[in-house]
Amino acid sequence: METRKVQVTGGSTYTVSLPKEWATENDVSGGSVVEFHPEGDTLLLTPQREERKVEGTLDITGLEGDELMRAVVTMYVSGFDIVTLETTQVTAAQRRTIRDATQGLVGLEVIGETSERVRLQDLLDSSELSMHNAITRMRLVSTTMLADAVAALLADDDDLAADVVQRDDDVDRLWSMVSRVFRSVLRDPSAAAAIGLDRETCFDYHSSARQLERVGDHAAKIATHAQSLGAPPEDAAEALDALLEESTNVIEMGMDALLEEDSDRATDLANDARQRVVRIDELSRAVDDEVRELESQQAQLLGLIVDSLSRSADYGGNVAETALQNAAPRP
């Protein structure tokens, strides 16, 4: 850490010198323009740079299927605007996987192809991407998936179950977008200014989006089990429906607390959500006792569904914990 003494020039202007080593490393010299980004009692300074696309290259030799899919997603989330995937010969299978990956990511498109490389570009400006809108959408999709997954089980509706599984892609797409924006905010304070959120709020949104993504995963898991099961007996069905309602309430209350601007109201909502998680543990044990009396394979799969509903409530409780931290007095 270096320190500088603030000087007063002209009677009213405050000036401070920049560390020479930092200025040299960042191409700052006489006449350069720097940007100041105030965050509470902190003032962040960055060099002003011309807007440019951040390019990255990845060797995909030997990468196939899920491994190649994850590689593309990683380059996107890391913040590259233009990604060149290259190898000695791009196979047809690799091209299909790359196209599937781009379809699952907001704004990413294939802009060029040769026998040796595929070039991708993010066509959206980060300032056009709203983290608030993204997590609001994730909240709606994930809780709806959860409700429809249980409905598919109780009604023995395989078509609805299959639809829930497909909708998990929508949640994953939004999660990747939130992760990309969050990482850009960590790297560049001007990105936070562009999206209109401070970095602490971006962290809270990113953390909560991760919880909602996990809710979507469990909803898809419930729907997958529902395709292997018939409708459960009436008593078990009522118990599962009650557990769904309580789990969904925790998620909704946690998100309400996170988005609530009044700190007292947010604290009340978050505390209520956390208390409900304890009651859900008791309800889950009661439902387990109900399904344990069924045929062994059915009881096992229904037990996994109970576990997914309970875990979804835990994720809602994690969002509530984030909301409590956000509503707490700032030091």
Short mmCIF file of C-alpha atoms in Angstrom, two decimals:
data_model
loop_
_atom_site.label_atom_id
_atom_site.label_comp_id
_atom_site.label_asym_id
_atom_site.label_seq_id
_atom_site.Cartn_x
_atom_site.Cartn_y
_atom_site.Cartn_z
CA MET A 1 0.00 0.00 0.00
CA GLU A 2 1.19 3.50 -0.83
CA THR A 3 -0.05 6.74 0.67
CA ARG A 4 -0.27 10.22 -0.80
CA LYS A 5 -0.90 13.56 0.84
CA VAL A 6 -3.76 15.57 -0.62
CA GLN A 7 -2.69 19.00 -1.84
CA VAL A 8 -4.81 22.12 -2.32
CA THR A 9 -4.15 24.12 -5.48
CA GLY A 10 -5.82 27.31 -6.60
CA GLY A 11 -7.40 27.65 -3.18
CA SER A 12 -10.23 25.17 -3.84
CA THR A 13 -8.96 22.25 -5.91
CA TYR A 14 -7.77 19.04 -4.26
CA THR A 15 -5.00 17.18 -6.06
CA VAL A 16 -3.10 13.96 -5.38
CA SER A 17 -0.26 12.32 -7.28
CA LEU A 18 -0.42 8.82 -8.78
CA PRO A 19 2.16 6.12 -8.02
CA LYS A 20 4.60 6.14 -10.94
CA GLU A 21 4.92 2.35 -11.13
CA TRP A 22 1.12 1.92 -11.38
CA ALA A 23 0.87 4.70 -13.97
CA THR A 24 3.61 3.15 -16.10
CA GLU A 25 2.05 -0.33 -15.96
CA ASN A 26 -1.32 1.08 -17.05
CA ASP A 27 -0.01 3.46 -19.77
CA VAL A 28 -1.01 6.55 -17.84
CA SER A 29 1.09 9.63 -18.59
CA GLY A 30 0.73 13.38 -18.93
CA GLY A 31 -2.56 14.16 -20.70
CA SER A 32 -4.10 10.75 -19.99
CA VAL A 33 -7.67 10.65 -18.75
CA VAL A 34 -8.61 8.57 -15.72
CA GLU A 35 -12.05 7.67 -14.37
CA PHE A 36 -13.25 7.96 -10.78
CA HIS A 37 -15.96 5.64 -9.47
CA PRO A 38 -17.33 6.57 -6.02
CA GLU A 39 -18.71 3.75 -3.85
CA GLY A 40 -19.73 5.10 -0.47
CA ASP A 41 -16.59 6.39 1.24
CA THR A 42 -14.37 4.66 -1.35
CA LEU A 43 -13.16 6.21 -4.60
CA LEU A 44 -11.95 3.80 -7.29
CA LEU A 45 -9.66 5.11 -10.01
CA THR A 46 -9.13 3.39 -13.37
CA PRO A 47 -7.49 4.43 -16.62
CA GLN A 48 -9.97 5.46 -19.29
CA ARG A 49 -9.63 3.08 -22.20
CA GLU A 50 -11.28 2.99 -25.57
CA GLU A 51 -14.10 0.50 -25.75
CA ARG A 52 -12.83 -2.63 -27.40
CA LYS A 53 -13.85 -6.23 -27.73
CA VAL A 54 -12.00 -8.63 -25.46
CA GLU A 55 -10.83 -11.57 -27.56
CA GLY A 56 -9.76 -15.02 -26.46
CA THR A 57 -8.59 -18.18 -28.20
CA LEU A 58 -9.08 -21.76 -27.02
CA ASP A 59 -7.54 -24.94 -28.42
CA ILE A 60 -10.36 -27.50 -28.56
CA THR A 61 -8.28 -30.42 -29.79
CA GLY A 62 -9.66 -33.56 -28.17
CA LEU A 63 -12.60 -31.79 -26.55
CA GLU A 64 -15.99 -33.38 -27.20
CA GLY A 65 -19.51 -33.36 -25.77
CA ASP A 66 -19.98 -32.01 -22.25
CA GLU A 67 -16.29 -31.12 -21.91
CA LEU A 68 -16.43 -28.91 -25.00
CA MET A 69 -19.77 -27.47 -23.88
CA ARG A 70 -18.28 -26.47 -20.51
CA ALA A 71 -15.27 -24.93 -22.23
CA VAL A 72 -17.47 -22.64 -24.33
CA VAL A 73 -19.55 -21.64 -21.30
CA THR A 74 -16.39 -20.91 -19.32
CA MET A 75 -15.05 -18.57 -22.00
CA TYR A 76 -18.42 -16.78 -22.09
CA VAL A 77 -18.73 -16.43 -18.33
CA SER A 78 -15.11 -15.27 -18.07
CA GLY A 79 -16.08 -12.20 -20.10
CA PHE A 80 -14.61 -12.71 -23.57
CA ASP A 81 -16.56 -10.81 -26.23
CA ILE A 82 -15.04 -12.74 -29.12
CA VAL A 83 -13.97 -16.37 -28.76
CA THR A 84 -12.00 -18.31 -31.36
CA LEU A 85 -12.15 -22.09 -30.98
CA GLU A 86 -9.44 -23.75 -33.02
CA THR A 87 -7.97 -27.15 -33.82
CA THR A 88 -6.41 -28.88 -36.81
CA GLN A 89 -9.84 -30.02 -38.02
CA VAL A 90 -13.16 -29.08 -36.41
CA THR A 91 -15.34 -32.19 -36.53
CA ALA A 92 -19.05 -32.22 -37.29
CA ALA A 93 -19.74 -33.37 -33.74
CA GLN A 94 -17.74 -30.45 -32.34
CA ARG A 95 -19.67 -27.99 -34.51
CA ARG A 96 -22.98 -29.38 -33.25
CA THR A 97 -21.84 -29.10 -29.65
CA ILE A 98 -20.61 -25.53 -30.15
CA ARG A 99 -23.91 -24.50 -31.70
CA ASP A 100 -25.82 -26.15 -28.86
CA ALA A 101 -23.64 -24.23 -26.40
CA THR A 102 -24.24 -20.87 -28.08
CA GLN A 103 -28.00 -21.47 -28.10
CA GLY A 104 -27.83 -21.89 -24.33
CA LEU A 105 -26.04 -18.56 -23.74
CA VAL A 106 -27.58 -15.09 -23.93
CA GLY A 107 -26.21 -13.01 -26.80
CA LEU A 108 -23.55 -15.45 -28.06
CA GLU A 109 -23.60 -16.21 -31.78
CA VAL A 110 -21.41 -18.01 -34.32
CA ILE A 111 -19.95 -15.30 -36.60
CA GLY A 112 -17.47 -17.31 -38.65
CA GLU A 113 -16.40 -20.86 -39.43
CA THR A 114 -13.55 -22.54 -41.27
CA SER A 115 -12.27 -26.10 -41.27
CA GLU A 116 -9.83 -25.20 -38.46
CA ARG A 117 -11.75 -22.76 -36.29
CA VAL A 118 -15.13 -21.49 -35.14
CA ARG A 119 -15.46 -17.84 -34.14
CA LEU A 120 -18.08 -16.73 -31.61
CA GLN A 121 -19.12 -13.25 -30.54
CA ASP A 122 -21.29 -11.84 -27.76
CA LEU A 123 -23.57 -9.41 -29.59
CA LEU A 124 -25.08 -7.80 -26.48
CA ASP A 125 -23.70 -4.80 -24.61
CA SER A 126 -23.25 -5.59 -20.91
CA SER A 127 -25.07 -2.36 -20.04
CA GLU A 128 -28.15 -3.84 -21.72
CA LEU A 129 -28.14 -6.84 -19.38
CA SER A 130 -30.04 -6.36 -16.14
CA MET A 131 -29.04 -8.57 -13.20
CA HIS A 132 -32.22 -7.51 -11.43
CA ASN A 133 -34.41 -8.63 -14.31
CA ALA A 134 -32.42 -11.85 -14.67
CA ILE A 135 -32.84 -12.98 -11.06
CA THR A 136 -36.51 -11.94 -11.12
CA ARG A 137 -36.98 -14.13 -14.17
CA MET A 138 -34.99 -16.97 -12.56
CA ARG A 139 -37.24 -16.75 -9.52
CA LEU A 140 -40.37 -17.12 -11.63
CA VAL A 141 -39.04 -19.94 -13.80
CA SER A 142 -37.53 -22.00 -10.98
CA THR A 143 -40.55 -21.81 -8.66
CA THR A 144 -42.91 -22.57 -11.56
CA MET A 145 -40.74 -25.54 -12.50
CA LEU A 146 -40.93 -26.81 -8.94
CA ALA A 147 -44.73 -26.55 -8.87
CA ASP A 148 -45.12 -28.16 -12.31
CA ALA A 149 -42.74 -31.00 -11.43
CA VAL A 150 -44.84 -31.97 -8.42
CA ALA A 151 -48.04 -31.48 -10.45
CA ALA A 152 -46.66 -33.82 -13.11
CA LEU A 153 -45.97 -36.42 -10.42
CA LEU A 154 -49.40 -36.18 -8.80
CA ALA A 155 -51.22 -36.25 -12.15
CA ASP A 156 -48.89 -38.84 -13.72
CA ASP A 157 -48.33 -36.38 -16.59
CA ASP A 158 -45.15 -37.35 -18.45
CA ASP A 159 -45.52 -34.54 -21.00
CA LEU A 160 -45.53 -31.89 -18.28
CA ALA A 161 -42.57 -33.59 -16.60
CA ALA A 162 -40.60 -33.53 -19.85
CA ASP A 163 -41.41 -29.84 -20.28
CA VAL A 164 -40.06 -29.08 -16.81
CA VAL A 165 -36.78 -30.81 -17.65
CA GLN A 166 -36.44 -28.70 -20.80
CA ARG A 167 -37.09 -25.48 -18.88
CA ASP A 168 -33.98 -26.08 -16.79
CA ASP A 169 -32.04 -24.81 -19.83
CA ASP A 170 -33.76 -21.42 -19.40
CA VAL A 171 -32.57 -21.17 -15.79
CA ASP A 172 -29.03 -22.21 -16.77
CA ARG A 173 -28.97 -19.61 -19.54
CA LEU A 174 -29.90 -16.83 -17.10
CA TRP A 175 -27.41 -18.10 -14.53
CA SER A 176 -24.56 -17.96 -17.06
CA MET A 177 -25.55 -14.41 -18.00
CA VAL A 178 -25.59 -13.27 -14.37
CA SER A 179 -22.18 -14.88 -13.82
CA ARG A 180 -20.76 -13.10 -16.88
CA VAL A 181 -22.02 -9.70 -15.76
CA PHE A 182 -20.83 -10.28 -12.20
CA ARG A 183 -17.31 -11.11 -13.33
CA SER A 184 -17.20 -8.03 -15.55
CA VAL A 185 -18.18 -5.88 -12.56
CA LEU A 186 -15.36 -7.39 -10.48
CA ARG A 187 -12.82 -6.59 -13.19
CA ASP A 188 -14.03 -3.15 -14.19
CA PRO A 189 -15.76 -0.60 -11.90
CA SER A 190 -17.20 1.13 -14.96
CA ALA A 191 -19.22 -2.03 -15.67
CA ALA A 192 -21.03 -1.56 -12.36
CA ALA A 193 -21.86 2.00 -13.33
CA ALA A 194 -23.14 0.80 -16.70
CA ILE A 195 -25.65 -1.63 -15.15
CA GLY A 196 -26.61 0.76 -12.37
CA LEU A 197 -25.68 -1.47 -9.40
CA ASP A 198 -22.89 -1.28 -6.85
CA ARG A 199 -20.54 -4.24 -6.58
CA GLU A 200 -21.90 -5.40 -3.23
CA THR A 201 -25.43 -5.65 -4.67
CA CYS A 202 -24.04 -7.50 -7.70
CA PHE A 203 -22.43 -10.00 -5.32
CA ASP A 204 -25.74 -10.54 -3.48
CA TYR A 205 -27.61 -11.02 -6.76
CA HIS A 206 -24.99 -13.43 -8.07
CA SER A 207 -25.06 -15.46 -4.85
CA SER A 208 -28.86 -15.63 -4.90
CA ALA A 209 -28.98 -16.51 -8.59
CA ARG A 210 -26.81 -19.53 -7.79
CA GLN A 211 -29.40 -20.70 -5.26
CA LEU A 212 -32.22 -20.30 -7.81
CA GLU A 213 -30.20 -22.26 -10.37
CA ARG A 214 -29.99 -25.11 -7.86
CA VAL A 215 -33.75 -24.96 -7.29
CA GLY A 216 -34.19 -25.38 -11.04
CA ASP A 217 -31.86 -28.40 -10.98
CA HIS A 218 -33.93 -30.05 -8.24
CA ALA A 219 -37.17 -29.29 -10.06
CA ALA A 220 -35.75 -31.04 -13.13
CA LYS A 221 -34.67 -33.95 -10.92
CA ILE A 222 -38.20 -34.26 -9.49
CA ALA A 223 -39.65 -34.19 -13.01
CA THR A 224 -37.24 -36.93 -14.12
CA HIS A 225 -38.34 -39.14 -11.21
CA ALA A 226 -41.98 -38.34 -11.99
CA GLN A 227 -41.55 -39.91 -15.42
CA SER A 228 -40.63 -43.19 -13.72
CA LEU A 229 -43.44 -43.13 -11.18
CA GLY A 230 -47.18 -43.42 -11.23
CA ALA A 231 -49.36 -41.09 -9.18
CA PRO A 232 -48.77 -41.69 -5.44
CA PRO A 233 -51.61 -42.60 -3.04
CA GLU A 234 -53.83 -39.76 -1.84
CA ASP A 235 -52.25 -39.39 1.61
CA ALA A 236 -48.73 -39.25 0.19
CA ALA A 237 -49.88 -36.84 -2.54
CA GLU A 238 -51.36 -34.44 0.03
CA ALA A 239 -48.20 -34.57 2.10
CA LEU A 240 -46.01 -33.82 -0.94
CA ASP A 241 -48.29 -30.96 -1.98
CA ALA A 242 -48.04 -29.43 1.50
CA LEU A 243 -44.25 -29.74 1.44
CA LEU A 244 -44.14 -28.08 -2.00
CA GLU A 245 -46.21 -25.15 -0.73
CA GLU A 246 -43.97 -24.60 2.29
CA SER A 247 -40.78 -24.89 0.23
CA THR A 248 -42.05 -22.42 -2.35
CA ASN A 249 -43.05 -19.99 0.39
CA VAL A 250 -39.51 -19.98 1.75
CA ILE A 251 -38.04 -19.25 -1.69
CA GLU A 252 -40.55 -16.48 -2.37
CA MET A 253 -40.05 -14.86 1.04
CA GLY A 254 -36.27 -15.03 0.69
CA MET A 255 -36.44 -13.30 -2.69
CA ASP A 256 -38.93 -10.72 -1.40
CA ALA A 257 -36.49 -9.93 1.41
CA LEU A 258 -33.56 -9.63 -1.01
CA LEU A 259 -35.39 -7.19 -3.28
CA GLU A 260 -37.03 -5.21 -0.46
CA GLU A 261 -35.61 -1.68 -0.15
CA ASP A 262 -36.84 -1.11 3.41
CA SER A 263 -34.23 -2.76 5.66
CA ASP A 264 -36.63 -3.40 8.56
CA ARG A 265 -39.16 -5.05 6.29
CA ALA A 266 -36.40 -7.07 4.58
CA THR A 267 -35.11 -8.27 7.95
CA ASP A 268 -38.59 -9.39 9.05
CA LEU A 269 -39.17 -11.30 5.81
CA ALA A 270 -35.75 -12.95 5.90
CA ASN A 271 -36.09 -14.01 9.53
CA ASP A 272 -39.53 -15.46 8.83
CA ALA A 273 -38.14 -17.42 5.88
CA ARG A 274 -35.26 -18.80 7.98
CA GLN A 275 -37.69 -19.93 10.71
CA ARG A 276 -39.82 -21.71 8.13
CA VAL A 277 -36.82 -23.78 7.03
CA VAL A 278 -36.79 -25.39 10.48
CA ARG A 279 -40.47 -26.27 10.16
CA ILE A 280 -39.85 -27.74 6.71
CA ASP A 281 -37.33 -30.15 8.19
CA GLU A 282 -40.08 -31.42 10.51
CA LEU A 283 -42.57 -31.64 7.65
CA SER A 284 -40.06 -33.54 5.49
CA ARG A 285 -39.65 -36.17 8.17
CA ALA A 286 -43.42 -36.54 8.39
CA VAL A 287 -43.68 -36.99 4.60
CA ASP A 288 -40.85 -39.53 4.69
CA ASP A 289 -42.81 -41.52 7.26
CA GLU A 290 -45.83 -41.41 4.94
CA VAL A 291 -44.04 -42.68 1.83
CA ARG A 292 -41.99 -45.28 3.71
CA GLU A 293 -45.10 -47.47 3.91
CA LEU A 294 -45.28 -47.76 0.10
CA GLU A 295 -43.68 -50.33 -2.21
CA SER A 296 -39.88 -50.16 -1.88
CA GLN A 297 -38.95 -48.71 -5.29
CA GLN A 298 -41.75 -46.16 -5.18
CA ALA A 299 -40.84 -45.24 -1.61
CA GLN A 300 -37.19 -44.74 -2.60
CA LEU A 301 -37.98 -42.41 -5.51
CA LEU A 302 -40.55 -40.46 -3.50
CA GLY A 303 -37.94 -40.12 -0.76
CA LEU A 304 -35.59 -38.52 -3.30
CA ILE A 305 -38.37 -36.10 -4.29
CA VAL A 306 -38.92 -35.18 -0.64
CA ASP A 307 -35.19 -34.52 -0.35
CA SER A 308 -35.25 -32.25 -3.43
CA LEU A 309 -38.15 -30.21 -2.04
CA SER A 310 -36.39 -29.89 1.30
CA ARG A 311 -33.13 -28.82 -0.35
CA SER A 312 -35.01 -26.25 -2.45
CA ALA A 313 -36.31 -24.72 0.77
CA ASP A 314 -32.72 -24.66 2.09
CA TYR A 315 -31.68 -22.70 -0.99
CA GLY A 316 -34.49 -20.23 -0.31
CA GLY A 317 -33.15 -19.97 3.22
CA ASN A 318 -29.70 -19.16 1.82
CA VAL A 319 -31.23 -16.31 -0.19
CA ALA A 320 -32.88 -15.08 3.02
CA GLU A 321 -29.48 -15.18 4.76
CA THR A 322 -28.03 -13.03 1.98
CA ALA A 323 -30.95 -10.63 2.39
CA LEU A 324 -30.25 -10.39 6.14
CA GLN A 325 -26.64 -9.46 5.46
CA ASN A 326 -27.71 -6.91 2.87
CA ALA A 327 -30.22 -5.32 5.28
CA ALA A 328 -27.78 -5.15 8.20
CA PRO A 329 -26.25 -1.77 9.17
CA ARG A 330 -23.12 -0.92 7.22
CA PRO A 331 -19.88 -0.42 9.19
#
